[in-house]
mmCIF file of C-alpha atoms in Angstrom:
data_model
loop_
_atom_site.group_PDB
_atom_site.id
_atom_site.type_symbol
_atom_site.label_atom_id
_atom_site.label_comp_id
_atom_site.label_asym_id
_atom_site.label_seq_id
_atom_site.Cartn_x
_atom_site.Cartn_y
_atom_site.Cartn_z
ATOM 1 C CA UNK A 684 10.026 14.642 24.697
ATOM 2 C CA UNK A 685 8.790 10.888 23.547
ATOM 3 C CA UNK A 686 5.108 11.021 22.377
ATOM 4 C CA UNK A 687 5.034 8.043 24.620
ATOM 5 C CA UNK A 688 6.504 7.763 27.677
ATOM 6 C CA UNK A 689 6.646 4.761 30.307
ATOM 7 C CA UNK A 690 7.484 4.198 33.786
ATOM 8 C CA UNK A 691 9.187 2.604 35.052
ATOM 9 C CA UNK A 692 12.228 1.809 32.662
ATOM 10 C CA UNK A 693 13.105 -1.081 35.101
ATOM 11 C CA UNK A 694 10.798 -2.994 37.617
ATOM 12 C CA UNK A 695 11.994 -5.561 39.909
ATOM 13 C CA UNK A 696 9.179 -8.031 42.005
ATOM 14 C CA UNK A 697 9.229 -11.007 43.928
ATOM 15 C CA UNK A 698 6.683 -13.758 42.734
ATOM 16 C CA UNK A 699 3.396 -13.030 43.941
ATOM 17 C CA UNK A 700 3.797 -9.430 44.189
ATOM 18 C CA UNK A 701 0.837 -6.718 42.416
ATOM 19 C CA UNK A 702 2.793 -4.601 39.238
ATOM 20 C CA UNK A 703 1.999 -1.980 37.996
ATOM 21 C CA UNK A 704 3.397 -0.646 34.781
ATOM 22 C CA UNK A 705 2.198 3.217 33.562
ATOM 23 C CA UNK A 706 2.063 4.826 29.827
ATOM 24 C CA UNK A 707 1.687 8.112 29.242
ATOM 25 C CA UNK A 708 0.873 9.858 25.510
ATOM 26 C CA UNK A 709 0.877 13.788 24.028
ATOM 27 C CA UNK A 710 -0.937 12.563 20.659
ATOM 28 C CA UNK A 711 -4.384 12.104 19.959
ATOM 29 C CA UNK A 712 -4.946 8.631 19.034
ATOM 30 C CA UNK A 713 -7.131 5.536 18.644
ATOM 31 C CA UNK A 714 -6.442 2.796 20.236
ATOM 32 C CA UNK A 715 -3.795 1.952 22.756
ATOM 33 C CA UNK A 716 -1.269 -1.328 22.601
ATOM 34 C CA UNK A 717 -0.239 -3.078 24.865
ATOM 35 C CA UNK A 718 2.671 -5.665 24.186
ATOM 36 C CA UNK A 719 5.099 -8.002 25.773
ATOM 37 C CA UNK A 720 8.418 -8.811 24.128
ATOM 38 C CA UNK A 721 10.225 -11.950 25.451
ATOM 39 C CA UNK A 722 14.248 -12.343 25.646
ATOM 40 C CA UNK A 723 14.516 -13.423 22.133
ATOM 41 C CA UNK A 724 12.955 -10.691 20.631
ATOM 42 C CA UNK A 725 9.189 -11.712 19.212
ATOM 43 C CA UNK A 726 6.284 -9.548 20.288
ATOM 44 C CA UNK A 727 2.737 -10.593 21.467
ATOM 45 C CA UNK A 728 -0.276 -8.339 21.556
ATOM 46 C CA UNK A 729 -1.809 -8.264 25.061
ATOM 47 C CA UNK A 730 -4.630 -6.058 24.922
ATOM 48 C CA UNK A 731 -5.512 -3.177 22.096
ATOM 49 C CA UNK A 732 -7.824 -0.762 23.910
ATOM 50 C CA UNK A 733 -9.590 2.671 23.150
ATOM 51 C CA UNK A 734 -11.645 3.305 26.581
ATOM 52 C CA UNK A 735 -12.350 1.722 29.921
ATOM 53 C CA UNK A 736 -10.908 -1.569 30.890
ATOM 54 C CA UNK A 737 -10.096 -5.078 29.722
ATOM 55 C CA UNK A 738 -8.668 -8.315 31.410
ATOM 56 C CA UNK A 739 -7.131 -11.347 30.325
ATOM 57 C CA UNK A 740 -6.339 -13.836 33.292
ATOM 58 C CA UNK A 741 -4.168 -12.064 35.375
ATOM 59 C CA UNK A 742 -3.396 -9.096 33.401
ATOM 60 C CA UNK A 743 -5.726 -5.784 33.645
ATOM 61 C CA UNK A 744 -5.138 -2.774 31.155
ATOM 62 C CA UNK A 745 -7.069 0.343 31.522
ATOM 63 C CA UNK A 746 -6.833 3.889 29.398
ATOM 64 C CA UNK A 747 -8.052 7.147 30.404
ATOM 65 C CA UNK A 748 -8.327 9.075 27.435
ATOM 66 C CA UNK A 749 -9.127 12.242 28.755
ATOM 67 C CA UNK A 750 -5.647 12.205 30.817
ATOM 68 C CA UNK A 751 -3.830 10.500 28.224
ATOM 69 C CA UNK A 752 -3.043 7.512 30.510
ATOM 70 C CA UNK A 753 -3.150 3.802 30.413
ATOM 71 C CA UNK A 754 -1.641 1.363 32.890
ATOM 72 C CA UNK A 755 -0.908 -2.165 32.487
ATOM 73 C CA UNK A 756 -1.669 -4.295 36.104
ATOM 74 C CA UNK A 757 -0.419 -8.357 36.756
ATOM 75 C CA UNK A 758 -1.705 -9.621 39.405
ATOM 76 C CA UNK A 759 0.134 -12.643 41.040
ATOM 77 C CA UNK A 760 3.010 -12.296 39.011
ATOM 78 C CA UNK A 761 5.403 -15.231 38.150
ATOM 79 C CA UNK A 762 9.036 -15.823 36.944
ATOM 80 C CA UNK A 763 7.618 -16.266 33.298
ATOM 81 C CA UNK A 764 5.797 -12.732 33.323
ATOM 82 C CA UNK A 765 9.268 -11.527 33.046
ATOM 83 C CA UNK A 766 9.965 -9.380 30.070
ATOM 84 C CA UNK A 767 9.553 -6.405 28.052
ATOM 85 C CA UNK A 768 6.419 -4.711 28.546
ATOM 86 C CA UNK A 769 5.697 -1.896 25.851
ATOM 87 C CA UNK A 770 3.076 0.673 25.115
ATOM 88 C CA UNK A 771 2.324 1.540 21.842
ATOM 89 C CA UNK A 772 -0.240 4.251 20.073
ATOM 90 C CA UNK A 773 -2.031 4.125 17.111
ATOM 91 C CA UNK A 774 -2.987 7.221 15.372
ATOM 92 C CA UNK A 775 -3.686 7.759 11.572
ATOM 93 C CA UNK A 776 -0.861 8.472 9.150
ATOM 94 C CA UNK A 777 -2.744 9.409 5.995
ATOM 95 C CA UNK A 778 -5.286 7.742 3.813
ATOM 96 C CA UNK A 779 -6.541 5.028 5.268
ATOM 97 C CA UNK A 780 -3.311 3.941 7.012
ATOM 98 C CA UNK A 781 -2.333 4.402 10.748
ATOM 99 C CA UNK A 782 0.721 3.930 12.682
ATOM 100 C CA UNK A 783 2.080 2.818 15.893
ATOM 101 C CA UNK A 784 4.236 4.867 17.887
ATOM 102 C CA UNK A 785 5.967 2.732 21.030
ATOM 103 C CA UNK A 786 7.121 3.535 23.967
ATOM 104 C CA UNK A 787 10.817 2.652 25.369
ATOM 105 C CA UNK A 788 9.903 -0.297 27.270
ATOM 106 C CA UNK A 789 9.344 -1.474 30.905
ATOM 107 C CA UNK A 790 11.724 -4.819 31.468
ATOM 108 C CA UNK A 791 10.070 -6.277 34.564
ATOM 109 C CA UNK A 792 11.968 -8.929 36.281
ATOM 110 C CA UNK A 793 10.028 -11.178 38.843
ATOM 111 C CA UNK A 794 12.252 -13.379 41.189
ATOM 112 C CA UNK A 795 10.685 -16.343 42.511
ATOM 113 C CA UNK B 320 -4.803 -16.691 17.154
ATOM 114 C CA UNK B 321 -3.641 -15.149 13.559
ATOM 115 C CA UNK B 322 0.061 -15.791 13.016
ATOM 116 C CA UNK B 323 2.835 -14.431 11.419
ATOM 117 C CA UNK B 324 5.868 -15.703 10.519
ATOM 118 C CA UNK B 325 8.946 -13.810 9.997
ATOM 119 C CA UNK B 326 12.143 -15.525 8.421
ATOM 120 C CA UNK B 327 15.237 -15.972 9.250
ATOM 121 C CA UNK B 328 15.276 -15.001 12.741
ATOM 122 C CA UNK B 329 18.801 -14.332 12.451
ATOM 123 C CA UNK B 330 21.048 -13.796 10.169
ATOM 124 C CA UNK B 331 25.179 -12.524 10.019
ATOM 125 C CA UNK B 332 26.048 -11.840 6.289
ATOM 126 C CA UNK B 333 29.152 -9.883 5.434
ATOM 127 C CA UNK B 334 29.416 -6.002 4.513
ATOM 128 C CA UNK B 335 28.265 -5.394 0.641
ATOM 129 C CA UNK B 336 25.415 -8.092 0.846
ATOM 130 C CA UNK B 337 22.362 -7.629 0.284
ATOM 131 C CA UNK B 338 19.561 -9.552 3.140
ATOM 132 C CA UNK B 339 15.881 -10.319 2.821
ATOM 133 C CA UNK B 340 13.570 -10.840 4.798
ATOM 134 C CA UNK B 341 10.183 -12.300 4.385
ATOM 135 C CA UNK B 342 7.079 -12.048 6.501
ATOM 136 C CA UNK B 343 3.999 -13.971 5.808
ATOM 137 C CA UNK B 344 0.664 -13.920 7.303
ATOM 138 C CA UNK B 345 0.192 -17.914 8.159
ATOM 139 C CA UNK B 346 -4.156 -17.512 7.993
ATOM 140 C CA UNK B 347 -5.341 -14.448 7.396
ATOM 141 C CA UNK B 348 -5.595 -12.102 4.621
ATOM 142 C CA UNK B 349 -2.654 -8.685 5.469
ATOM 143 C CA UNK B 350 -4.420 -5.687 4.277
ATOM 144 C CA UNK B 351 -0.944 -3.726 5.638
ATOM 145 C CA UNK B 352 2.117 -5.084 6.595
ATOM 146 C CA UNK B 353 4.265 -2.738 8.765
ATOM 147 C CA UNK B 354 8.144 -2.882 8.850
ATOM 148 C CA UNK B 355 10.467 -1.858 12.486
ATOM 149 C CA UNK B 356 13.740 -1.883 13.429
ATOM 150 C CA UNK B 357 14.632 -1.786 17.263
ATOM 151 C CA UNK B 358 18.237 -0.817 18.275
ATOM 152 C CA UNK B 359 19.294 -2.618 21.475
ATOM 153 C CA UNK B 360 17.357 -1.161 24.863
ATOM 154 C CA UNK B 361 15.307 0.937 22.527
ATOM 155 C CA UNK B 362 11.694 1.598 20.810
ATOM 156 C CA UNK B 363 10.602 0.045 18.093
ATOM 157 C CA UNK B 364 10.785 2.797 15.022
ATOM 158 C CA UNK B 365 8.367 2.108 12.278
ATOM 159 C CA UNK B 366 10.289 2.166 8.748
ATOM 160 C CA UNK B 367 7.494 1.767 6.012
ATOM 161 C CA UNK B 368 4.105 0.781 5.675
ATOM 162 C CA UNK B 369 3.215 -1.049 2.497
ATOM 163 C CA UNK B 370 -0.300 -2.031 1.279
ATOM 164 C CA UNK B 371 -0.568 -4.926 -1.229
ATOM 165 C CA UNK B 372 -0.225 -3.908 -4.897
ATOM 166 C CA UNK B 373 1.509 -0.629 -3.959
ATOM 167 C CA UNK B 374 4.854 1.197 -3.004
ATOM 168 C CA UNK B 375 5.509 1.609 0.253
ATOM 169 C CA UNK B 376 5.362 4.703 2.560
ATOM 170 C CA UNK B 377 8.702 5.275 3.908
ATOM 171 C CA UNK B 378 9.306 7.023 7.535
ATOM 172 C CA UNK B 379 11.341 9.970 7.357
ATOM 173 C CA UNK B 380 15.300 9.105 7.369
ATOM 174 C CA UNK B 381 14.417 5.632 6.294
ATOM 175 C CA UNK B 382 15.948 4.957 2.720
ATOM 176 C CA UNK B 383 14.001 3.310 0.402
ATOM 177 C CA UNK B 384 16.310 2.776 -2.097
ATOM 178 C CA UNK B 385 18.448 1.132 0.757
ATOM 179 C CA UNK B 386 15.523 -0.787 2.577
ATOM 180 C CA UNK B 387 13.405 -2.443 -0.448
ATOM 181 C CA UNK B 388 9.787 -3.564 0.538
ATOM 182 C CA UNK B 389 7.906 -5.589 -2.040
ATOM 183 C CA UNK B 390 4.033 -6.373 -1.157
ATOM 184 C CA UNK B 391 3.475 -8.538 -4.271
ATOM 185 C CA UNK B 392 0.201 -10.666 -2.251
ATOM 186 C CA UNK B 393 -1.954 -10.014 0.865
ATOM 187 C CA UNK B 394 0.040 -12.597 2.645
ATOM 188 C CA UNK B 395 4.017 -12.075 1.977
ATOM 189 C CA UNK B 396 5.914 -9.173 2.184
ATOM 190 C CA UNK B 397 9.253 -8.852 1.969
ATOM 191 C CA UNK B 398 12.449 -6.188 3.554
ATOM 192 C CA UNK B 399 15.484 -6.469 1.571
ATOM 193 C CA UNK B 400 18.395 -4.805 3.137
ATOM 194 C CA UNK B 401 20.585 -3.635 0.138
ATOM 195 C CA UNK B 402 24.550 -3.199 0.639
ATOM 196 C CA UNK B 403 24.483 -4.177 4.150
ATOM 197 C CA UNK B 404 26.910 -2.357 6.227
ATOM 198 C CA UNK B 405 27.917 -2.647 9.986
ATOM 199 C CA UNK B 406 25.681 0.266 11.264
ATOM 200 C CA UNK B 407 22.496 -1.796 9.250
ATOM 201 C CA UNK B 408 22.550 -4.704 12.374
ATOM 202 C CA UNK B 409 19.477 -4.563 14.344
ATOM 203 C CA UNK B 410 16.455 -6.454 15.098
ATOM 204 C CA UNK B 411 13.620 -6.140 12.429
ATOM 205 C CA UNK B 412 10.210 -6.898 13.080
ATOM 206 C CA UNK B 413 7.121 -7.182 10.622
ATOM 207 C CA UNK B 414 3.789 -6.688 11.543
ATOM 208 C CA UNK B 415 0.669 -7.739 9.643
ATOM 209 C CA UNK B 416 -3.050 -6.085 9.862
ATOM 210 C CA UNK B 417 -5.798 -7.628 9.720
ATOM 211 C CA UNK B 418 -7.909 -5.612 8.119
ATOM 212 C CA UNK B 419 -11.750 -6.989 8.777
ATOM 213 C CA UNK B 420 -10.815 -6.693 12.686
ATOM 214 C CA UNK B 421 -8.210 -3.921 12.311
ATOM 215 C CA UNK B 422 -5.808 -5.805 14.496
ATOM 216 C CA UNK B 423 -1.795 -5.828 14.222
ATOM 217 C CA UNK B 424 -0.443 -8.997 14.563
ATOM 218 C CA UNK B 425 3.350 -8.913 14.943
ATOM 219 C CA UNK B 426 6.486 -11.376 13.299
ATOM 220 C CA UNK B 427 9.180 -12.876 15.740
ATOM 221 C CA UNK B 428 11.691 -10.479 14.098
ATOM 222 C CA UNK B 429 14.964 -11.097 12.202
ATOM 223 C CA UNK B 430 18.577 -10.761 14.368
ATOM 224 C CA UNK B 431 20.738 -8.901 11.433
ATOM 225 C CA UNK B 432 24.710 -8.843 12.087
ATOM 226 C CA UNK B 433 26.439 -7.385 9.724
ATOM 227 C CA UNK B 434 30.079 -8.164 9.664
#
């Protein structure tokens, strides 16, 4: 089993439409990624999060860290908010370092 | 925002080359710069972390003598993929950590095709 797991693999939404994209860990960590990766390959940060809630226009992450769970919410979503959504946990490694372990991926695909 | 810049983005060299790759923090100071590689439709798998000054931590499975990381300032690293063979093509992306905010700021990635 994945440390992190996502759902769904694949999300399809006509503009406008509310998504909702869910990550799931079994480590302990310390923060919580959230990333988008765009056809070509490159990979912005959305949100790094250790409790509650943040929002950035349209998008909304939240963590519970007591279940383990974060979700990752667009609101309104467009053509261009298609892509690669991933999760990604950071937990120490040793030392003073820490790591990120990532999830497989959501591709959402919004049709106008 | 902090930037990183990761070149080439893609690259096809033949089988027995050797590849690098640099990634450079454009305006901030890299405490850490992490090295992935991302198969097609999966994860990204973190290969080594290297700290400025030092050797590299390698993952598990990940050979160093094969996958060379040098760390020689706190804004350059660099992945050089010795002997490239066929099964070496994937997409590598560096990240960079800032340390004073502890944030991860990630490269556009290098396309490798080995041939």
């Amino acid at each position: 089993k994945n440390e992190v797991e996502q759902s769904p693999q694949n999300l399809t939404a006509q503009e406008g439409e509310f998504i909702t994209i869910n990550c799931s860990y079994s480590v302990g960590i310390s923060a919580l990624h959230w990333l988008q990766q765009h056809p070509g390959g490159g990979i912005v940060s959305l949100f790094m999060l250790s409790s509650g809630k943040k929002k950035h226009g349209r998008l909304i992450a939240t963590i519970n860290i007591q279940e383990k769970h974060s979700s990752l919410h667009i609101t309104a979503s467009h053509p261009r908010d298609s892509a690669v959504y991933i999760c990604a946990v950071r937990s120490y490694s040793g030392g003073s370092n820490y790591k990120l372990t990532f999830g497989k991926g959501t591709l959402l695909t919004v049709n106008p | 925002g902090a930037v990183v810049s990761q070149h080439p983005s893609w690259v096809i060299c033949k089988s027995g080359t050797s590849v690098k790759i640099e990634c450079r923090s454009l305006d901030f100071q890299a405490t850490t710069m992490f090295w992935y590689r991302q198969f097609p439709k999966q994860s990204l798998m973190l290969m080594a972390t290297s700290n400025e000054g030092s050797k590299a931590t390698y993952e598990q499975g990940v050979e160093k003598d094969k996958f060379l990381i040098n760390h020689a300032s706190l804004t350059l690293s660099t992945l050089t993929v010795t002997s490239a063979h066929p099964e070496d093509s994937s997409f590598y992306i560096c990240s960079a950590r800032q340390g004073a905010k502890n944030i991860q700021y990630f490269g556009a990635g290098t396309r490798l095709s080995v041939l």
